[in-house]
Short mmCIF file of C-alpha atoms in Angstrom, two decimals:
data_model
loop_
_atom_site.label_atom_id
_atom_site.label_comp_id
_atom_site.label_asym_id
_atom_site.label_seq_id
_atom_site.Cartn_x
_atom_site.Cartn_y
_atom_site.Cartn_z
CA MET A 53 149.29 108.12 46.30
CA GLU A 54 150.03 106.29 49.51
CA LYS A 55 153.30 108.23 49.77
CA MET A 56 151.61 111.57 49.25
CA PHE A 57 148.95 110.67 51.71
CA ASN A 58 151.63 109.84 54.42
CA GLN A 59 153.28 113.22 53.85
CA GLN A 60 150.26 115.19 54.69
CA PRO A 61 150.41 116.83 58.06
CA ALA A 62 148.47 115.47 61.00
CA ARG A 63 145.11 117.21 61.54
CA LEU A 64 144.71 119.32 64.65
CA GLU A 65 142.20 117.97 67.27
CA ARG A 66 139.67 120.29 68.64
CA ARG A 67 137.48 120.29 71.70
CA ILE A 68 134.54 122.19 73.15
CA ASN A 69 134.77 124.91 75.68
CA GLY A 70 131.95 126.42 77.61
CA ALA A 71 128.21 125.96 77.08
CA ASN A 72 128.03 127.56 73.52
CA ASP A 73 130.05 124.80 71.82
CA ARG A 74 133.13 127.18 71.12
CA TRP A 75 135.69 125.01 69.39
CA ARG A 76 139.39 125.41 70.43
CA PHE A 77 142.62 123.64 69.43
CA SER A 78 143.80 121.47 72.35
CA LYS A 79 147.42 120.97 71.36
CA GLU A 80 148.28 124.75 71.12
CA PRO A 81 145.56 126.18 73.25
CA ASN A 82 146.55 129.88 73.13
CA LEU A 83 147.39 130.10 69.36
CA GLY A 84 145.18 133.22 68.65
CA ASP A 85 141.96 131.47 69.95
CA LEU A 86 141.47 134.12 72.67
CA LEU A 87 137.71 133.74 72.80
CA GLY A 88 138.11 130.12 73.43
CA LEU A 89 140.52 130.88 76.24
CA SER A 90 138.25 133.15 77.79
CA GLN A 91 135.36 130.80 77.76
CA LEU A 92 137.68 128.12 79.12
CA THR A 93 138.53 130.47 82.06
CA ARG A 94 134.84 131.22 82.82
CA ALA A 95 133.80 127.61 82.49
CA THR A 96 136.47 126.10 84.81
CA GLY A 97 136.14 129.03 87.25
CA GLU A 98 139.92 129.33 87.60
CA ASP A 99 141.27 131.95 90.12
CA ILE A 100 143.50 134.89 89.31
CA ASP A 101 146.85 133.04 89.62
CA SER A 102 145.77 130.47 87.04
CA GLU A 103 144.47 133.22 84.73
CA LEU A 104 147.83 135.18 84.97
CA LYS A 105 149.69 131.82 84.13
CA MET A 106 147.56 131.43 81.04
CA ILE A 107 148.25 135.09 80.11
CA ASP A 108 151.99 134.63 80.30
CA ARG A 109 151.61 131.95 77.59
CA LEU A 110 149.54 133.99 75.15
CA HIS A 111 150.84 133.67 71.56
CA ILE A 112 150.90 137.55 70.92
CA PRO A 113 154.60 138.21 70.62
CA HIS A 114 154.43 141.49 68.98
CA LEU A 115 152.13 143.06 71.68
CA GLN A 116 154.32 141.43 74.44
CA LYS A 117 157.39 142.99 72.97
CA ILE A 118 155.83 146.52 72.94
CA LEU A 119 154.44 146.34 76.49
CA THR A 120 157.38 144.62 78.21
CA GLY A 121 160.31 145.99 76.31
CA GLY A 122 159.65 148.89 74.19
CA ILE A 123 157.66 150.98 76.78
CA LYS A 124 160.29 150.54 79.59
CA LYS A 125 163.36 151.09 77.56
CA LYS A 126 164.55 153.81 75.28
CA PRO A 127 164.44 152.82 71.61
CA SER A 128 167.83 152.11 70.29
CA GLN A 129 169.16 153.64 67.07
CA HIS A 130 168.93 150.34 65.45
CA SER A 131 165.27 149.83 66.26
CA LEU A 132 164.49 153.22 64.93
CA ALA A 133 166.28 152.65 61.53
CA GLY A 134 164.04 151.97 58.62
CA CYS A 135 163.84 148.42 57.28
CA GLN A 136 161.78 146.79 54.52
CA SER A 137 161.25 143.40 56.22
CA GLN A 138 157.98 142.82 58.05
CA THR A 139 159.77 141.72 61.15
CA ARG A 140 161.75 144.98 61.36
CA ASN A 141 158.82 147.13 60.46
CA THR A 142 156.83 145.47 63.61
CA THR A 143 159.85 146.31 65.78
CA ASN A 144 160.13 149.92 64.41
CA ARG A 145 156.41 150.28 65.32
CA GLY A 146 156.80 149.16 68.75
CA SER A 147 159.79 151.55 69.40
CA ALA A 148 157.68 154.39 67.89
CA LEU A 149 154.94 153.62 70.29
CA SER A 150 157.34 153.75 73.15
CA LYS A 151 158.69 157.10 72.08
CA ARG A 152 155.04 158.50 71.63
CA LYS A 153 154.19 157.31 75.16
CA HIS A 154 157.14 159.09 76.60
CA ASN A 155 156.43 162.35 74.79
CA TRP A 156 152.64 162.07 75.63
CA GLU A 157 153.45 161.72 79.34
CA ALA A 158 155.95 164.67 79.24
CA GLU A 159 153.28 166.97 77.67
CA SER A 160 150.56 165.82 80.09
CA ARG A 161 152.80 166.65 83.01
CA GLY A 162 153.77 170.05 81.53
CA SER A 163 150.33 171.06 80.90
CA ASN A 164 149.04 169.67 84.37
CA LEU A 165 146.65 167.47 82.48
CA GLN A 166 146.15 163.75 82.90
CA PRO A 167 145.30 161.37 80.15
CA CYS A 168 141.70 160.03 80.03
CA GLN A 169 140.79 157.34 82.50
CA ASP A 170 140.64 154.47 79.89
CA VAL A 171 140.93 151.38 82.08
CA THR A 172 138.49 150.19 84.74
CA LEU A 173 139.78 147.75 87.39
CA GLU A 174 137.15 145.84 89.23
CA CYS A 175 138.38 144.70 92.51
CA LEU A 176 137.22 144.22 96.19
CA GLY A 177 133.67 145.30 95.22
CA PHE A 178 134.85 148.66 93.72
CA LYS A 179 135.47 150.03 90.33
CA TRP A 180 138.71 151.86 90.16
CA GLU A 181 139.23 154.33 87.23
CA LEU A 182 142.94 154.13 85.97
CA HIS A 183 145.09 155.56 83.33
CA GLN A 184 146.53 153.19 80.85
CA PRO A 185 150.24 154.42 80.97
CA GLN A 186 150.51 153.99 84.83
CA LEU A 187 149.19 150.45 84.37
CA PHE A 188 152.59 149.31 83.37
CA ASN A 189 154.04 149.99 86.80
CA SER A 190 152.27 146.83 87.91
CA GLY A 191 153.19 143.57 86.44
CA THR A 192 149.82 141.97 87.37
CA LEU A 193 147.84 144.88 85.78
CA THR A 194 149.93 144.90 82.70
CA LYS A 195 149.14 141.13 82.21
CA LEU A 196 145.45 141.69 82.79
CA TYR A 197 145.54 144.66 80.35
CA ILE A 198 147.13 142.57 77.61
CA TYR A 199 144.68 139.93 78.20
CA ALA A 200 141.65 142.14 77.98
CA LEU A 201 143.05 144.19 75.05
CA SER A 202 143.65 141.10 72.98
CA GLN A 203 139.97 140.09 73.23
CA LYS A 204 138.63 143.59 72.45
CA THR A 205 140.35 143.99 69.08
CA THR A 206 141.40 142.15 66.11
CA ASP A 207 144.52 144.39 65.65
CA PRO A 208 145.88 145.04 69.13
CA LEU A 209 149.02 146.74 67.86
CA LYS A 210 146.93 149.36 66.02
CA ASP A 211 144.64 149.93 68.95
CA LEU A 212 147.54 150.31 71.35
CA GLU A 213 149.18 152.80 69.02
CA LYS A 214 146.01 154.90 69.26
CA LEU A 215 146.11 154.79 73.03
CA LEU A 216 149.82 155.84 73.22
CA ARG A 217 149.80 158.43 70.47
CA ALA A 218 151.18 161.69 71.66
CA GLN A 219 148.44 164.39 71.87
CA THR A 220 148.45 167.97 72.43
CA PRO A 221 146.21 169.50 75.21
CA LYS A 222 143.81 170.79 72.47
CA GLU A 223 143.60 167.35 70.89
CA ILE A 224 142.85 165.89 74.38
CA LYS A 225 139.80 168.09 74.69
CA GLU A 226 138.58 167.45 71.13
CA LYS A 227 139.22 163.70 70.95
CA THR A 228 138.20 161.84 74.07
CA SER A 229 136.54 158.79 72.50
CA VAL A 230 138.97 156.00 73.60
CA LYS A 231 137.71 152.48 74.11
CA LYS A 232 137.46 151.69 77.78
CA ILE A 233 138.96 148.40 78.94
CA VAL A 234 137.48 146.69 81.85
CA ILE A 235 139.78 144.30 83.90
CA SER A 236 138.96 142.26 87.01
CA LEU A 237 141.16 141.10 89.85
CA LYS A 238 140.08 138.55 92.47
CA ILE A 239 142.01 138.91 95.85
CA ASN A 240 141.72 136.20 98.55
CA ASP A 241 144.51 137.53 100.66
CA PRO A 242 142.96 138.53 104.11
CA LEU A 243 145.79 141.07 104.63
CA VAL A 244 144.55 143.25 101.73
CA THR A 245 142.12 145.91 102.83
CA LYS A 246 140.29 148.46 100.64
CA THR A 247 142.29 151.23 102.19
CA ALA A 248 145.62 149.53 101.76
CA PHE A 249 144.76 148.58 97.98
CA ALA A 250 143.74 152.18 97.31
CA THR A 251 147.10 153.21 98.61
CA ALA A 252 148.84 150.82 96.44
CA LEU A 253 146.95 152.03 93.41
CA LYS A 254 147.79 155.62 94.33
CA SER A 255 151.39 154.70 94.33
CA LEU A 256 151.34 153.75 90.79
CA TYR A 257 150.97 157.56 90.03
CA SER A 258 153.59 158.84 92.62
CA SER A 259 156.64 157.31 94.41
CA ASP A 260 156.11 159.82 97.18
CA THR A 261 152.83 158.22 98.30
CA GLU A 262 152.65 158.05 102.17
CA VAL A 263 152.02 154.73 103.77
CA GLN A 264 150.78 154.70 107.30
CA MET A 265 152.33 152.09 109.67
CA GLU A 266 148.94 150.65 110.53
CA ASP A 267 148.39 149.93 106.94
CA VAL A 268 151.77 148.78 105.91
CA LEU A 269 150.92 145.01 105.95
CA GLY A 270 147.82 145.55 103.78
CA VAL A 271 149.95 147.69 101.43
CA LEU A 272 152.63 145.07 101.29
CA ALA A 273 150.20 142.35 100.40
CA SER A 274 148.68 144.60 97.67
CA ALA A 275 152.02 145.32 96.22
CA HIS A 276 152.80 141.66 96.24
CA ILE A 277 149.57 140.89 94.37
CA LEU A 278 149.98 143.75 91.93
CA GLN A 279 153.74 142.92 91.40
CA PHE A 280 154.64 146.43 92.09
CA SER A 281 158.29 145.93 93.33
CA GLY A 282 158.96 149.62 94.17
CA LEU A 283 156.20 149.83 96.64
CA PHE A 284 156.97 146.32 97.98
CA LYS A 285 160.53 147.40 98.81
CA LYS A 286 159.27 150.52 100.38
CA CYS A 287 156.91 148.58 102.77
CA VAL A 288 159.79 146.20 103.50
CA SER A 289 162.01 149.06 104.47
CA MET A 290 159.21 150.57 106.70
CA MET A 291 158.57 147.22 108.54
CA LYS A 292 162.37 146.79 109.33
CA ASP A 293 162.30 150.18 111.05
CA GLY A 294 158.93 149.47 112.88
CA ILE A 295 159.85 146.17 114.47
CA SER A 296 158.53 146.23 118.05
CA PRO A 297 157.14 143.77 120.57
CA SER A 298 153.64 144.39 119.22
CA THR A 299 154.62 144.07 115.55
CA ILE A 300 157.38 141.42 115.52
CA HIS A 301 154.72 138.42 114.93
CA THR A 302 152.83 139.93 112.20
CA PHE A 303 155.87 141.13 110.40
CA TYR A 304 157.72 137.89 110.62
CA MET A 305 154.74 135.93 109.53
CA ALA A 306 154.20 138.32 106.43
CA ALA A 307 157.95 137.94 105.66
CA CYS A 308 157.72 134.22 105.54
CA LYS A 309 154.46 134.31 103.60
CA TYR A 310 155.94 136.49 100.80
CA LYS A 311 159.59 134.89 101.16
CA GLU A 312 161.15 138.22 101.81
CA GLU A 313 164.42 137.01 103.28
CA SER A 314 165.76 140.52 104.22
CA LEU A 315 162.77 141.06 106.43
CA ILE A 316 162.95 137.66 108.01
CA SER A 317 166.65 138.34 108.90
CA ALA A 318 165.67 141.70 110.39
CA CYS A 319 163.11 140.14 112.62
CA GLU A 320 165.46 137.39 113.70
CA LYS A 321 168.19 139.79 114.50
CA TRP A 322 165.92 142.25 116.41
CA LEU A 323 164.48 139.33 118.45
CA GLU A 324 168.07 138.05 119.22
CA MET A 325 168.80 141.40 121.06
CA ASN A 326 165.50 142.08 122.56
CA LEU A 327 164.10 138.66 123.59
CA VAL A 328 165.40 138.78 127.23
CA PRO A 329 165.64 142.47 128.00
CA LEU A 330 162.42 143.75 126.36
CA ILE A 331 159.78 141.41 124.85
CA GLY A 332 160.58 138.72 127.55
CA LYS A 333 158.89 140.98 130.06
CA GLN A 334 155.74 141.73 128.08
CA ILE A 335 152.56 139.87 127.22
CA HIS A 336 153.70 140.05 123.49
CA LEU A 337 156.05 137.20 124.36
CA ARG A 338 153.11 134.91 123.78
CA THR A 339 152.86 135.87 120.02
CA ILE A 340 156.41 134.59 119.16
CA PRO A 341 156.12 131.50 116.85
CA GLN A 342 157.99 128.38 118.22
CA GLU A 343 160.17 127.90 115.24
CA LEU A 344 161.28 131.51 115.59
CA LEU A 345 161.90 131.15 119.34
CA GLN A 346 163.92 128.04 118.72
CA LYS A 347 166.03 129.64 116.12
CA VAL A 348 166.95 132.63 118.21
CA LEU A 349 167.64 130.55 121.29
CA ARG A 350 170.20 128.47 119.28
CA SER A 351 171.93 131.62 118.07
CA ASP A 352 175.41 132.33 119.42
CA ARG A 353 174.52 136.07 119.15
CA VAL A 354 171.47 136.11 121.31
CA PHE A 355 171.76 138.62 124.07
CA THR A 356 171.14 137.69 127.78
CA PHE A 357 172.09 138.84 131.13
CA SER A 358 172.73 135.11 131.99
CA GLU A 359 171.79 131.70 130.85
CA PHE A 360 169.26 131.53 133.62
CA ASP A 361 167.49 134.57 132.01
CA LEU A 362 167.04 132.71 128.89
CA LEU A 363 165.58 129.78 130.77
CA LYS A 364 163.09 132.06 132.61
CA THR A 365 162.08 133.65 129.32
CA ALA A 366 161.47 130.16 127.84
CA LEU A 367 159.33 129.22 131.02
CA TYR A 368 157.34 132.34 130.60
CA TRP A 369 156.69 131.66 126.95
CA VAL A 370 155.34 128.14 127.75
CA TYR A 371 153.23 129.41 130.52
CA LEU A 372 151.66 132.02 128.30
CA GLN A 373 150.96 129.36 125.59
CA LEU A 374 148.94 127.45 128.18
CA ASN A 375 147.07 130.40 129.64
CA LEU A 376 145.80 132.34 126.67
CA LYS A 377 143.12 134.53 128.72
CA LEU A 378 146.06 136.38 130.55
CA GLN A 379 146.34 140.03 129.61
CA SER A 380 149.54 140.80 131.49
CA ILE A 381 152.65 138.86 132.36
CA PRO A 382 152.83 137.36 135.99
CA ILE A 383 155.53 137.29 138.43
CA TYR A 384 158.05 134.50 138.28
CA GLU A 385 156.85 132.78 141.52
CA THR A 386 153.47 132.35 139.79
CA VAL A 387 155.05 130.51 136.85
CA LEU A 388 157.09 128.23 139.28
CA ALA A 389 153.98 127.40 141.26
CA PHE A 390 151.92 126.53 137.95
CA PHE A 391 154.52 124.01 136.85
CA HIS A 392 155.07 122.73 140.41
CA SER A 393 151.26 121.95 140.63
CA PHE A 394 151.36 119.13 138.15
CA PRO A 395 151.52 115.55 139.63
CA LYS A 396 155.07 114.66 140.74
CA LYS A 397 154.99 111.21 139.07
CA CYS A 398 155.96 112.82 135.72
CA PRO A 399 157.97 116.04 134.84
CA PHE A 400 156.13 118.46 132.58
CA LEU A 401 158.29 117.90 129.49
CA GLU A 402 157.57 114.23 129.50
CA ARG A 403 153.79 114.75 129.69
CA GLU A 404 151.60 114.76 126.47
CA LEU A 405 150.90 118.42 127.26
CA GLY A 406 154.59 119.34 127.35
CA GLN A 407 156.38 117.07 124.75
CA LYS A 408 155.72 119.65 121.84
CA PHE A 409 157.84 122.23 123.94
CA LEU A 410 160.61 119.91 124.37
CA PRO A 411 162.63 121.32 121.29
CA VAL A 412 162.62 124.82 122.87
CA PHE A 413 164.59 123.62 125.89
CA LEU A 414 166.89 121.60 123.87
CA CYS A 415 168.19 124.90 122.54
CA LEU A 416 169.16 126.18 126.11
CA ARG A 417 172.65 125.99 127.54
CA LEU A 418 171.47 124.63 131.04
CA HIS A 419 175.07 123.75 131.89
CA GLY A 420 175.67 127.46 132.19
CA ILE A 421 173.37 127.89 135.24
CA THR A 422 175.75 127.47 138.07
CA SER A 423 174.09 129.54 140.96
CA GLY A 424 172.92 127.29 143.85
CA ARG A 425 169.70 129.18 144.13
CA HIS A 426 168.80 128.81 140.40
CA LEU A 427 169.76 125.08 140.50
CA GLU A 428 167.42 124.68 143.34
CA ASP A 429 164.54 126.03 141.09
CA ILE A 430 165.50 123.72 138.28
CA LYS A 431 165.35 120.72 140.57
CA HIS A 432 162.18 121.32 142.41
CA ILE A 433 160.03 122.87 139.52
CA ASN A 434 159.11 119.29 138.35
CA PHE A 435 159.77 120.44 134.71
CA PHE A 436 162.80 118.54 133.39
CA PRO A 437 163.25 114.92 132.74
CA GLU A 438 165.35 113.15 135.43
CA THR A 439 168.09 112.29 132.96
CA TRP A 440 168.51 115.97 132.24
CA LEU A 441 168.92 116.82 136.02
CA VAL A 442 171.52 114.02 136.50
CA ARG A 443 173.52 115.29 133.54
CA ILE A 444 173.47 118.90 134.67
CA PHE A 445 174.48 118.19 138.36
CA ALA A 446 177.10 115.61 137.32
CA ASN A 447 178.76 118.10 135.02
CA HIS A 448 178.94 120.63 137.88
CA TYR A 449 180.39 118.09 140.38
CA HIS A 450 183.15 117.00 137.92
CA ALA A 451 183.93 120.66 137.18
CA LEU A 452 184.26 121.58 140.85
CA GLU A 453 186.40 118.53 141.49
CA SER A 454 188.72 119.36 138.84
CA GLY A 455 189.25 123.11 139.88
CA GLY A 456 186.64 124.51 137.35
CA ASP A 457 187.73 122.65 134.22
CA MET A 458 184.76 122.33 132.02
CA PHE A 459 185.06 118.90 130.40
CA HIS A 460 181.52 119.24 129.09
CA ALA A 461 182.12 122.57 127.27
CA LYS A 462 184.75 122.75 124.49
CA ASP A 463 183.21 124.99 121.74
CA LEU A 464 183.12 128.76 122.54
CA SER A 465 180.51 129.57 119.98
CA THR A 466 177.90 126.82 121.02
CA GLN A 467 178.73 125.87 124.67
CA ALA A 468 180.10 129.12 126.29
CA VAL A 469 178.64 130.44 129.38
CA ARG A 470 177.21 133.91 128.73
CA PHE A 471 176.64 137.10 130.56
CA GLY A 472 175.64 140.63 129.37
CA LEU A 473 175.42 144.29 129.90
CA LEU A 474 172.81 146.62 128.42
CA ILE A 475 174.30 150.14 127.90
CA ASN A 476 171.55 152.74 127.52
CA GLN A 477 173.81 155.89 128.11
CA GLU A 478 172.16 156.74 131.45
CA PHE A 479 175.30 156.15 133.40
CA LYS A 480 179.11 156.32 132.75
CA ILE A 481 179.99 152.96 134.42
CA TYR A 482 178.12 149.66 134.17
CA SER A 483 179.28 146.75 136.28
CA GLU A 484 178.07 143.22 137.24
CA THR A 485 179.81 140.62 139.48
CA ILE A 486 179.54 136.91 138.48
CA GLY A 487 180.69 133.71 140.00
CA VAL A 488 181.41 130.36 138.25
CA TYR A 489 182.80 127.27 140.01
CA GLY A 490 184.39 129.42 142.73
CA PHE A 491 185.96 132.05 140.53
CA PHE A 492 184.53 135.56 140.71
CA PHE A 493 184.75 138.07 137.86
CA GLU A 494 183.44 141.62 137.21
CA ILE A 495 182.19 142.50 133.82
CA ARG A 496 182.44 146.15 133.29
CA GLY A 497 181.55 148.85 130.71
CA ILE A 498 182.72 152.41 130.60
CA LYS A 499 181.46 155.39 128.68
CA HIS A 500 184.37 157.80 127.80
CA GLY A 501 182.64 160.39 125.72
CA ASP A 502 179.55 160.93 123.66
CA PHE A 503 180.30 157.95 121.34
CA SER A 504 183.26 156.20 122.87
CA TYR A 505 183.14 153.08 125.05
CA SER A 506 185.33 150.39 126.59
CA PHE A 507 184.43 146.86 127.93
CA TYR A 508 186.42 144.23 129.73
CA MET A 509 186.20 141.47 132.43
CA GLN A 510 188.49 141.24 135.45
CA ARG A 511 189.03 138.60 138.09
CA ILE A 512 188.29 139.65 141.72
CA LYS A 513 189.33 138.06 145.01
CA TYR A 514 186.85 135.82 146.87
CA SER A 515 187.57 137.97 149.98
CA GLU A 516 186.26 141.10 148.48
CA THR A 517 183.77 142.65 150.98
CA ASN A 518 181.58 144.17 148.18
CA LEU A 519 180.56 140.81 146.58
CA PRO A 520 176.75 140.83 146.07
CA PRO A 521 174.93 138.29 148.30
CA ALA A 522 173.19 136.87 145.39
CA VAL A 523 176.75 135.84 144.01
CA ALA A 524 178.38 134.92 147.23
CA GLU A 525 175.51 133.15 148.89
CA ARG A 526 175.93 129.30 148.82
CA SER A 527 178.76 129.74 146.27
CA PRO A 528 181.87 127.52 146.19
CA ILE A 529 185.31 129.22 146.45
CA SER A 530 188.34 128.31 144.63
CA LEU A 531 191.73 128.99 146.05
CA ARG A 532 193.60 128.40 142.69
CA PRO A 533 195.78 131.47 142.01
CA GLU A 534 195.33 131.24 138.24
CA ARG A 535 192.44 130.19 136.10
CA LEU A 536 192.89 129.51 132.25
CA VAL A 537 189.96 131.07 130.51
CA LYS A 538 188.95 131.18 126.82
CA TYR A 539 186.64 134.12 126.22
CA GLU A 540 185.17 136.68 123.78
CA ILE A 541 183.67 140.13 124.27
CA ARG A 542 181.16 141.20 121.78
CA ALA A 543 179.17 144.44 121.42
CA GLN A 544 176.20 145.27 119.00
CA SER A 545 174.18 148.39 118.37
CA LEU A 546 171.57 149.43 115.77
CA VAL A 547 172.58 152.55 113.60
CA ASN A 548 170.25 153.70 110.92
CA GLY A 549 168.67 150.44 110.43
CA ASN A 550 172.00 148.44 110.30
CA TRP A 551 173.53 146.46 113.12
CA GLN A 552 177.08 147.31 114.13
CA GLU A 553 179.08 144.60 115.48
CA PHE A 554 182.42 144.67 117.51
CA SER A 555 184.38 141.86 118.99
CA THR A 556 187.67 140.90 120.55
CA ASN A 557 187.54 137.60 118.70
CA PRO A 558 188.16 134.41 120.82
CA MET A 559 191.13 134.75 123.10
CA THR A 560 192.73 132.51 125.71
CA GLN A 561 194.32 134.01 128.84
CA LYS A 562 195.34 132.99 132.26
CA PHE A 563 193.56 135.01 134.99
CA GLY A 564 195.49 135.84 138.26
CA LEU A 565 194.64 137.82 141.22
CA ASN A 566 197.20 140.68 140.85
CA LYS A 567 196.65 143.76 138.61
CA SER A 568 198.87 142.69 135.86
CA THR A 569 197.07 139.32 135.22
CA SER A 570 193.48 139.92 136.46
CA LYS A 571 192.16 142.00 133.52
CA SER A 572 191.09 140.78 130.18
CA HIS A 573 191.66 142.39 126.78
CA THR A 574 189.71 145.60 126.42
CA LEU A 575 187.28 146.03 123.62
CA LYS A 576 187.05 149.70 122.51
CA ILE A 577 184.33 150.86 120.27
CA GLU A 578 182.86 154.15 118.86
CA THR A 579 179.03 154.13 117.95
CA VAL A 580 176.03 156.45 118.03
CA GLY A 581 173.73 153.38 118.60
CA ASN A 582 171.67 153.24 121.68
CA PRO A 583 171.27 150.91 123.43
CA ILE A 584 174.50 148.79 123.16
CA TYR A 585 174.25 145.10 123.87
CA VAL A 586 177.49 143.83 125.43
CA ALA A 587 177.96 140.09 125.77
CA PHE A 588 180.72 138.18 127.67
CA ALA A 589 181.13 134.56 126.69
CA PHE A 590 183.68 132.26 128.17
CA ILE A 591 184.55 128.60 129.16
CA PHE A 592 187.28 127.20 131.51
CA PRO A 593 189.36 124.85 129.31
CA VAL A 594 190.96 121.75 130.72
CA SER A 595 194.17 122.89 132.35
#
């Protein structure tokens, strides 16, 4: 007797859910006890995410097989074959349902009729009447429908078969008594508006639904909640094409929120090209998150006219963070006066107010600012720590003493001095003169045809009478006939939503003053992109 008693299976424990003493098994909470599950959800007040996780674990395999597999795929020949076992009969039944649903949708389209609205979605204070077949375009609505259907019938397979049975137009008119299912969806995402959600539901019926740019964020959020991948990808594509100074912040934050890496990359790439020439001159610069700004400033692909232009942009950004009431961007002298107004005992970045901005300026290549006028601004603005200023001026002093050799810069990708040209097809020739440690260069871009361009840099003599005053003024002059330069010329343009990149790759060359040695390698490209961002990066190796 004792042996027989020990062989008996352990009894299942049960517990109470809700206020009406509904018993439910605790070890296997979803084993057919759907009413208990429903009461548990209402009693605990769980939100939609928790509900959907419970629905995923429902022990109704036959129904799940039909809704997630049979409906979306064509029934195979094997699944349609007759079989006497109960398991194969169930599989055949699911395949038949899938085939009937396909025929029924085809007949409805051919007769310009829609199936009856047999599902009501309660959401955002509205009741949305939906058709059951279109429901399966949304992963979330499919789960909610399975959950609701399981509680409405003791034989969900049979009930679902009635809903999916192919009907002729005459039968639709005669037989309209279909059980209505009511499902509820709670949305806490502030991006979802009623208009955007309505657009998302409309897209369940047609892939050609037009999405307005002003609603794209809300539609993206709605598509994410509904698990409607087709609509979500459409919104992402629209947002990539719609990045601008006024949308970069909201698009980037949405991309991070929904972990959409392709949109994050698109925002970062757009900002790398447009931070200095476009958004750096607009009030929208204020909206750029600090983490995004730092990432762009660290990038070796960021476009700038000079290293000093990147510094100015960073100073403007800090100024706008501290003056939130401004509605337009001020002149540069106003920014300088603001930082210079702080007490001289402590530079701005060492103050409690400025310490949070310190990582931004660690991303800059301050050693690439060599103009005497710009160095005077850095020295007197009372912004940088004293140790930074000592290091910057010491590097310049040693480079000048050694004929331009940059002991402090060895890696071209992370330490090169950068200059840039913005080619917007208004002119045929673009040119800029630059001076570094007494050596003068002309960076040049030439338009040869509608889509053909060439770019190069060329050393020029210090005695040239056409040197711009901003370059020649207070600039040292080197008498060395040759200068070893490691450089790279890179051009980038946006074509049909994709960035085209062209490069000479890193090259090392001695630049002399005669025609045969003064000119760099020429980068030749063909592109329909406009504008074209051309970057010249170089260092003077130890020679």
